[in-house]
Amino acid sequence: MKKRIQKITPRFFRKISHKKGLPPGALVHVGEAKVEEVKLWLISFDEQSFSEKEVSFSDLSEGNQNISWVNINGLHDTSAIKEIGNVYDLHPLVLEDIVNTAHRPKIEFFENYIYLVIKMLSYEPERGLISEQVSFVCGSNYVLSFQEREGDVFEGIRERLRKGTTKIRSKGADYLFYALVDAVVDHYFAVLEGLGERLEQLEEDVDFRPDEKVGNLLYDLRRNVLFVRKSILPVRELLGHLEREESKLVSGDLKPYWRDIYDHVIQITDGVEALRELTSSIREMLMTQLSNRMNNVMKVLTIIATIFIPITFLAGVYGMNFKHMPELEWTYGYLVIWIVFVGMTLGLILFFRKKKWL
Amino acid sequence: MKKRIQKITPRFFRKISHKKGLPPGALVHVGEAKVEEVKLWLISFDEQSFSEKEVSFSDLSEGNQNISWVNINGLHDTSAIKEIGNVYDLHPLVLEDIVNTAHRPKIEFFENYIYLVIKMLSYEPERGLISEQVSFVCGSNYVLSFQEREGDVFEGIRERLRKGTTKIRSKGADYLFYALVDAVVDHYFAVLEGLGERLEQLEEDVDFRPDEKVGNLLYDLRRNVLFVRKSILPVRELLGHLEREESKLVSGDLKPYWRDIYDHVIQITDGVEALRELTSSIREMLMTQLSNRMNNVMKVLTIIATIFIPITFLAGVYGMNFKHMPELEWTYGYLVIWIVFVGMTLGLILFFRKKKWL
Amino acid sequence: MKKRIQKITPRFFRKISHKKGLPPGALVHVGEAKVEEVKLWLISFDEQSFSEKEVSFSDLSEGNQNISWVNINGLHDTSAIKEIGNVYDLHPLVLEDIVNTAHRPKIEFFENYIYLVIKMLSYEPERGLISEQVSFVCGSNYVLSFQEREGDVFEGIRERLRKGTTKIRSKGADYLFYALVDAVVDHYFAVLEGLGERLEQLEEDVDFRPDEKVGNLLYDLRRNVLFVRKSILPVRELLGHLEREESKLVSGDLKPYWRDIYDHVIQITDGVEALRELTSSIREMLMTQLSNRMNNVMKVLTIIATIFIPITFLAGVYGMNFKHMPELEWTYGYLVIWIVFVGMTLGLILFFRKKKWL
Amino acid sequence: MKKRIQKITPRFFRKISHKKGLPPGALVHVGEAKVEEVKLWLISFDEQSFSEKEVSFSDLSEGNQNISWVNINGLHDTSAIKEIGNVYDLHPLVLEDIVNTAHRPKIEFFENYIYLVIKMLSYEPERGLISEQVSFVCGSNYVLSFQEREGDVFEGIRERLRKGTTKIRSKGADYLFYALVDAVVDHYFAVLEGLGERLEQLEEDVDFRPDEKVGNLLYDLRRNVLFVRKSILPVRELLGHLEREESKLVSGDLKPYWRDIYDHVIQITDGVEALRELTSSIREMLMTQLSNRMNNVMKVLTIIATIFIPITFLAGVYGMNFKHMPELEWTYGYLVIWIVFVGMTLGLILFFRKKKWL
Amino acid sequence: MKKRIQKITPRFFRKISHKKGLPPGALVHVGEAKVEEVKLWLISFDEQSFSEKEVSFSDLSEGNQNISWVNINGLHDTSAIKEIGNVYDLHPLVLEDIVNTAHRPKIEFFENYIYLVIKMLSYEPERGLISEQVSFVCGSNYVLSFQEREGDVFEGIRERLRKGTTKIRSKGADYLFYALVDAVVDHYFAVLEGLGERLEQLEEDVDFRPDEKVGNLLYDLRRNVLFVRKSILPVRELLGHLEREESKLVSGDLKPYWRDIYDHVIQITDGVEALRELTSSIREMLMTQLSNRMNNVMKVLTIIATIFIPITFLAGVYGMNFKHMPELEWTYGYLVIWIVFVGMTLGLILFFRKKKWL
């Protein structure tokens, strides 16, 4: 029994308990400490103009005519986050939630902005399930996106922004916000497909080689599915909120678009439930296969033992050294005993045939 | 362990992730790419007149006195779908949903039309479960039906339309729409029956030959049942919507008819749940049977071993070559040892009788 | 493994798919085709008068001063049902539901009558669970009851009607309707008791003879319980409807009586759930028993094998024909080897005692 | 496998089907028929006076200045119950419910009284779970309590009534009613504790002696827990009714007291669910233990067999009687073969060590 | 099978039944009786002043300008609790709940104070899960906290109070109340992490050494998880109450803070559910591993037995003492039989290879 090569399940429980004892609103980064610097990438655009550059904190200011999208990579530097919070006048509890990377997906509506935290998931066959927390702050003319590390699912959106004539350039910050959430949610489909394919592959393995490697892999995939479920379930509810909530920050003609994301999330949760049922079904089939195998092994053993044990006994009998054993003296004794051996064997084979063991 | 002859389960997860990165409203066909041309079949009728012909896009126009039913076969040609969308002034997100053949059943009410997407299921013993997505668009005097491929469950309705005196000829587009949905839902009963019959057959097999073939078949059927469930569950909810929604497109005196379909769908979901419970019960019985079999195999082995091991030992004893073994010299030694053999065997048989193993 | 003597489970899925393709409202009898004629039995009464006779269709008419109860046996003759529908002016969809004997229990309120369809269940130890569909139509001064075949649970009510002084004679059609439904529901208790008794009997069997016969019987009973559950669950909901609905056809002072039936149905559903849990518990106990048995069988085998295998080996050793085997020459060699045999055996028995296997 | 000494589960299904066919409101005693006489015990009190005596039916009358509590023991004499019903003007359906001792807990509000039926449970280690039905009727100045047999949980209340200065003497019939229900509910805690203790004891047994006795006991306890659950669950709902309902019979300042009972019942249902989970967990552990045991037994068998089978074969080889077997002639042949025996044994033991079987 | 070293599960059911028979409002301490004295620790502060001292009952009085926090350690002395109740004018039922340490978490709003009871949990690897009940009473200018014993999770709050400039000093009693509840809830995360880590450790063990020790530990951890769940689930609901309830005791600008705790509790309940699923998954993997192991053990046994049983038989045959056994006389007989032995062994090894058993 060798160690599984790769632990593909993200940890369910991050260390967030070192926060206890601190006052509410204290910024504590929950996650692995990193040394890289926090990076800010500012995209500023309206229908005519477009600019894209790395900026520092001092370059940020809320009062801007253009729509601006500030992407922040890295949440470990709490003082940097606090500075951003000051610029955009964010509530201390919001900042606390942003740096707590173990947060449950949720949405909150404030006077001047909407705060949304969500999981960005991706699945790569060789690396497994990767989960990162993204927080969005959507104001009247800006969107902030906070990521744990570099690399995201927003490249398509950047492309569309760079092109001058796309719809996204002519719409407001709320449409950008929608587009970003849409990109995250669309990526969930890829995760489902990745897990689904791996499970269907496993299905074949259960059929042909039901051993502990399969059991372990199934276990890991099940944990993956449960992790995805835990990440996606609250999203449904929070998008429901977003649809119902009347906020001046979300224009009415975006409603069908949010409704569309909501439909996708329902479809995804359906898919996750289907995957969950699939892992259960596969596990049940694995158990059935193991029982079947055991039955087959036992049958072979029983057949062999049942055929040979009696005739071995007989051979033992005629190996005894009693003085007076008339059979031993017979001319055809040895022949007769072979006939008996063969006869008993055939008889037992017929018996097993009748019992459908052969 | 041979490969299962036929993989009867439709894929749970279609490739729809290649959509990610595209702007919302982009038409991406999800499904197998096909080369056949998209076919339009127009039936146009009122109480007096009736015409039926294959048409091209240019023949379509909304402004028609008669009720018209346009059936579109093939969704892979997204430009064709877009053209139809232009003629009937459909929302881009609706067109996106029509070509996404992995969509969840849903209904949407627009100003001028109702959009409904649903799964058309059929079950054939030798081909297994077949699933196809149908989208309906019901306007004031037209119904559009979008299918993935040729072959559907609407032949009966075409027959009724061709006959001059049927109710369906004297009613509006909403009644035609109802009749089409009714035909799809009525077909679910056939699927349930097909699966039910196969399960009842399997039930017998579990009784008489509980082996891995049965386990695999059960597994496939269970996946089929879950697939049907996943397809049907949302239909209930959307028909509820249809009943409650006040739309000028659905006349009030059709309400009892929609209520009737709704009743059918509830009955079907009851049936699916029953099938689900049935697969669980059969699996449990299979496991019990396997345990029983194992017990029986073990009993045979134990009986044979327990009877022969001790007397084989005794035969071994008298096969030893010690110089001084008084029993070997006895005149009736050989007879006595046979009496001991038979006596021990009978004693053990009685013991097993008492233990109810024989 | 012999065939189970009696298949006591009613079929979950009746053939109703041959309806597909027909227009809604088409009368299609679902069930076994029968050749017997449809029989109408009319009881007509008021507080003073009482008459009871078999009638033909032409004798029926709605306009009658007395309360009349028409019981129709046999639903296979759809033209007969249609005639009755004409007399009492029933909606085509109601007639369709009446002849569809696979219908889910439901209630519908019309202007001039209430339509209720329900399952009449009975349980006989030797015949198993028997299910029949009854439809009631309750008008202002008549009650129609449609049954699949002769034989019902209404004999007590007929008796009470024949006696002049009973409450039922002085009340209206709604009270008769209530009394009929009450009779059907009261009979569910008998079904629960029958199944409960059989399960408690099975409980004993699991204890003493856990074999495949018990497994099969348990499986059949579980299917019976699920069938009853499926038949009864919707009744609760429809009686709730009946209580809430304001209908001029149900007088207010009957409310406590309907409430009473409702209480009974809740008690019955509690009972069905208890039976369901009981079957699960029994199955679990059966599996535990099977595991226990297996353990016991394995223990016997292991004890026998472990005791005899080593000493059989030793006997084999001294049966070897090496030239130079000093032990064989010893005077007490044979005695010593027997002491070794007995000693090893006793040692192993003590070892098994310590392990609590003996 | 001996018969379990004591059947500690009360019957789930009492014979109540002999009622079918009777008109509604007919009094049918459900339960064991008894010959004892029905006993009435009247306690009459106000703040100043107190009297306590056995009475007959004729002594009862509603019109009394004092608060009176009539306790009726024995429900088998339906005519007696009917007489009491006449005195206090109770609805026929209430009387029917009182004598039906298989009734589900429920509450009903009438013009002049409240009717409540509930289960009085107690648990004694040597007798098991005992269940009795109590019905309360609470009028403006009287409380009736109907019990199946002598012996109840109200002794503490009687004591408090006898003492002149207790709160209960200065309050009305509604407070007495509350105190009686409170006594019944408080007793549920004792039942939970009794079952909980027995289960914790069983837990130990599963650890040390997982055999069929443990399985059976667990099964019985599980049925007990389910029975308690079935009895308690409806109580929660009916107390909720009592809290919400505006009745002139329950004074407003008793609300916190009813709220308190409601809290207790919620705590009890939590406890019952915990017990249910506990039985499941114990069963799972039992199954794991059985599997473990089986594994251990199999390991012993396999180790013994695997060590001895090959060397027994070798001994058999040198017991063959071939003319030309050179090894037999060697001077150290016997020594060599013993070295081989010991060597193989040690090798296999090392192999098993590596496999962690030893 | 040795006794588990440590029983890490707190008792599910505390003795609270000795209360039965007492009048409502009677103070009965539920828990272990202790001899220590009840200790009161008073912290009194406003923005400027701060004092902290142990006090006696007589020092307490409600009429104080400062905010005061009285922490009471020890609930076994019911008379002391009653005295405190008198000082702060608490309802008798509240006092009853305070001393009943087996109470379910709940909240109650009174005219002058809020009463909240909650579980304070902590988890230490070597001591296991520790649970203590805390009751809070929050008045307009005081907070009372009742603990079962010394040692709590409030040290951080005391530190913040001692520092002059913290927010908590400038706010009212309601903020202190919030901070205390927040400290309790924050500690739940640590419990989840502790359990989660232990489960992840167990996961490894299941992989490498699936034996009864693992089974027992898993069982204990599962009970721990269920206990935590039982303690935390009601908290969610009661915080929901707190948020909705309009009370003059909770100022409006604290709403976001209570909302924050509520979010945490939801996250914690998610975590508990995840742990519950994890225990189930681990148990399933354990069962799979046990089945796998069994299969492997059986395979070894079967391979050894199947290879040696036939050739041992053959050796036995040529050990027979028949007069006429031609093979024995052959010059190469012994060689031939060895060739047969080796040939059969190789053949069987190939057969097992093909069956994938080797």
Coordinates of C-alpha atoms in Angstrom, one line a residue, chain A residues 42-181:
Chain A
L42 CA -5.5 49.5 -13.0
I43 CA -7.6 49.4 -16.2
S44 CA -9.3 52.7 -16.8
F45 CA -11.7 53.2 -19.8
D46 CA -14.7 54.8 -21.3
E47 CA -16.2 54.4 -24.7
Q48 CA -13.4 56.4 -26.3
S49 CA -10.3 56.0 -24.1
F50 CA -8.6 53.0 -22.6
S51 CA -5.5 52.8 -20.4
E52 CA -4.0 49.8 -18.6
K53 CA -1.0 50.0 -16.1
E54 CA 0.5 48.8 -12.9
V55 CA -0.1 51.5 -10.2
S56 CA 0.8 52.2 -6.6
F57 CA -1.6 53.1 -3.8
S58 CA -1.0 56.8 -4.2
D59 CA -2.3 56.6 -7.8
L60 CA -5.7 55.4 -6.7
S61 CA -8.5 57.9 -6.1
E62 CA -12.2 57.4 -6.3
G63 CA -13.0 60.7 -8.1
N64 CA -12.5 59.7 -11.7
Q65 CA -14.7 60.3 -14.8
N66 CA -13.7 57.0 -16.4
I67 CA -14.8 53.5 -15.3
S68 CA -11.8 52.0 -13.5
W69 CA -11.1 48.4 -12.6
V70 CA -8.4 47.9 -10.0
N71 CA -7.2 44.3 -9.7
I72 CA -5.3 43.6 -6.5
N73 CA -3.1 40.4 -6.4
G74 CA -2.0 39.4 -2.9
L75 CA -3.9 39.7 0.4
H76 CA -1.1 39.0 2.9
D77 CA -0.1 42.6 3.3
T78 CA -2.9 43.8 5.5
S79 CA -1.5 47.4 5.7
A80 CA -1.8 47.7 1.9
I81 CA -5.4 46.5 2.0
K82 CA -6.1 49.0 4.7
E83 CA -4.8 51.8 2.5
I84 CA -7.0 50.7 -0.3
G85 CA -9.9 50.6 2.1
N86 CA -9.2 54.2 3.0
V87 CA -9.2 55.4 -0.6
Y88 CA -12.5 53.8 -1.4
D89 CA -14.0 54.3 2.1
L90 CA -14.7 50.6 2.8
H91 CA -16.2 49.4 6.0
P92 CA -13.6 47.8 8.4
L93 CA -15.7 44.5 8.5
V94 CA -15.5 44.4 4.7
L95 CA -11.7 44.7 4.8
E96 CA -11.6 42.0 7.5
D97 CA -13.6 39.7 5.2
I98 CA -11.4 40.5 2.2
V99 CA -8.2 39.3 3.9
N100 CA -9.9 36.3 5.5
T101 CA -9.4 33.9 2.5
A102 CA -11.5 31.2 4.2
H103 CA -14.7 33.2 3.9
R104 CA -18.0 31.8 2.8
P105 CA -19.3 33.3 -0.4
K106 CA -21.6 36.2 0.4
I107 CA -22.9 39.6 -0.8
E108 CA -23.5 42.8 1.1
F109 CA -25.1 46.0 -0.1
F110 CA -23.7 49.2 1.3
E111 CA -24.7 52.8 0.5
N112 CA -22.0 53.4 -2.0
Y113 CA -20.8 50.0 -3.1
I114 CA -21.6 46.3 -3.3
Y115 CA -19.3 43.8 -1.7
L116 CA -19.2 40.2 -3.0
V117 CA -16.9 37.4 -2.1
I118 CA -16.8 34.2 -4.1
K119 CA -14.5 31.2 -4.8
M120 CA -12.6 31.1 -8.2
L121 CA -12.2 27.3 -8.9
S122 CA -10.2 25.5 -11.6
Y123 CA -9.4 21.9 -12.2
E124 CA -6.3 20.5 -13.8
P125 CA -5.9 16.8 -14.2
E126 CA -2.3 16.8 -13.0
R127 CA -2.7 19.4 -10.3
G128 CA -6.2 18.7 -9.1
L129 CA -8.7 21.2 -7.8
I130 CA -7.4 24.7 -7.2
S131 CA -9.4 27.2 -5.2
E132 CA -8.8 30.8 -4.8
Q133 CA -10.9 33.5 -3.1
V134 CA -11.9 36.6 -5.0
S135 CA -13.6 39.6 -3.5
F136 CA -15.3 42.2 -5.6
V137 CA -16.2 45.8 -4.6
C138 CA -18.5 47.5 -7.2
G139 CA -18.9 51.2 -6.8
S140 CA -20.7 53.7 -9.0
N141 CA -17.7 54.1 -11.4
Y142 CA -15.1 51.5 -10.2
V143 CA -14.7 47.8 -9.6
L144 CA -12.1 46.4 -7.3
S145 CA -11.1 42.8 -7.5
F146 CA -9.0 41.2 -4.8
Q147 CA -7.2 38.0 -5.6
E148 CA -4.9 35.8 -3.5
R149 CA -2.3 35.3 -6.2
E150 CA -1.5 36.0 -9.8
G151 CA -3.4 34.1 -12.5
D152 CA -7.1 34.3 -13.0
V153 CA -10.0 33.7 -15.4
F154 CA -10.5 37.3 -16.5
E155 CA -8.1 37.3 -19.5
G156 CA -11.1 37.2 -21.9
I157 CA -12.6 40.3 -20.3
R158 CA -9.4 42.2 -20.6
E159 CA -9.3 41.3 -24.3
R160 CA -12.8 42.6 -24.8
L161 CA -11.9 45.8 -22.9
R162 CA -8.9 46.4 -25.1
K163 CA -11.0 46.2 -28.2
G164 CA -12.7 49.5 -28.7
T165 CA -16.0 48.5 -30.0
T166 CA -17.3 45.9 -27.6
K167 CA -20.4 46.3 -25.5
I168 CA -18.4 46.2 -22.3
R169 CA -16.7 49.4 -23.2
S170 CA -20.0 51.3 -23.6
K171 CA -21.5 50.1 -20.4
G172 CA -20.9 51.1 -16.8
A173 CA -19.1 49.6 -13.8
D174 CA -22.1 47.4 -13.0
Y175 CA -21.8 45.7 -16.4
L176 CA -18.0 45.1 -15.8
F177 CA -18.9 43.7 -12.4
Y178 CA -21.4 41.4 -14.0
A179 CA -18.9 40.3 -16.6
L180 CA -16.3 39.4 -14.0
V181 CA -18.8 37.3 -11.9

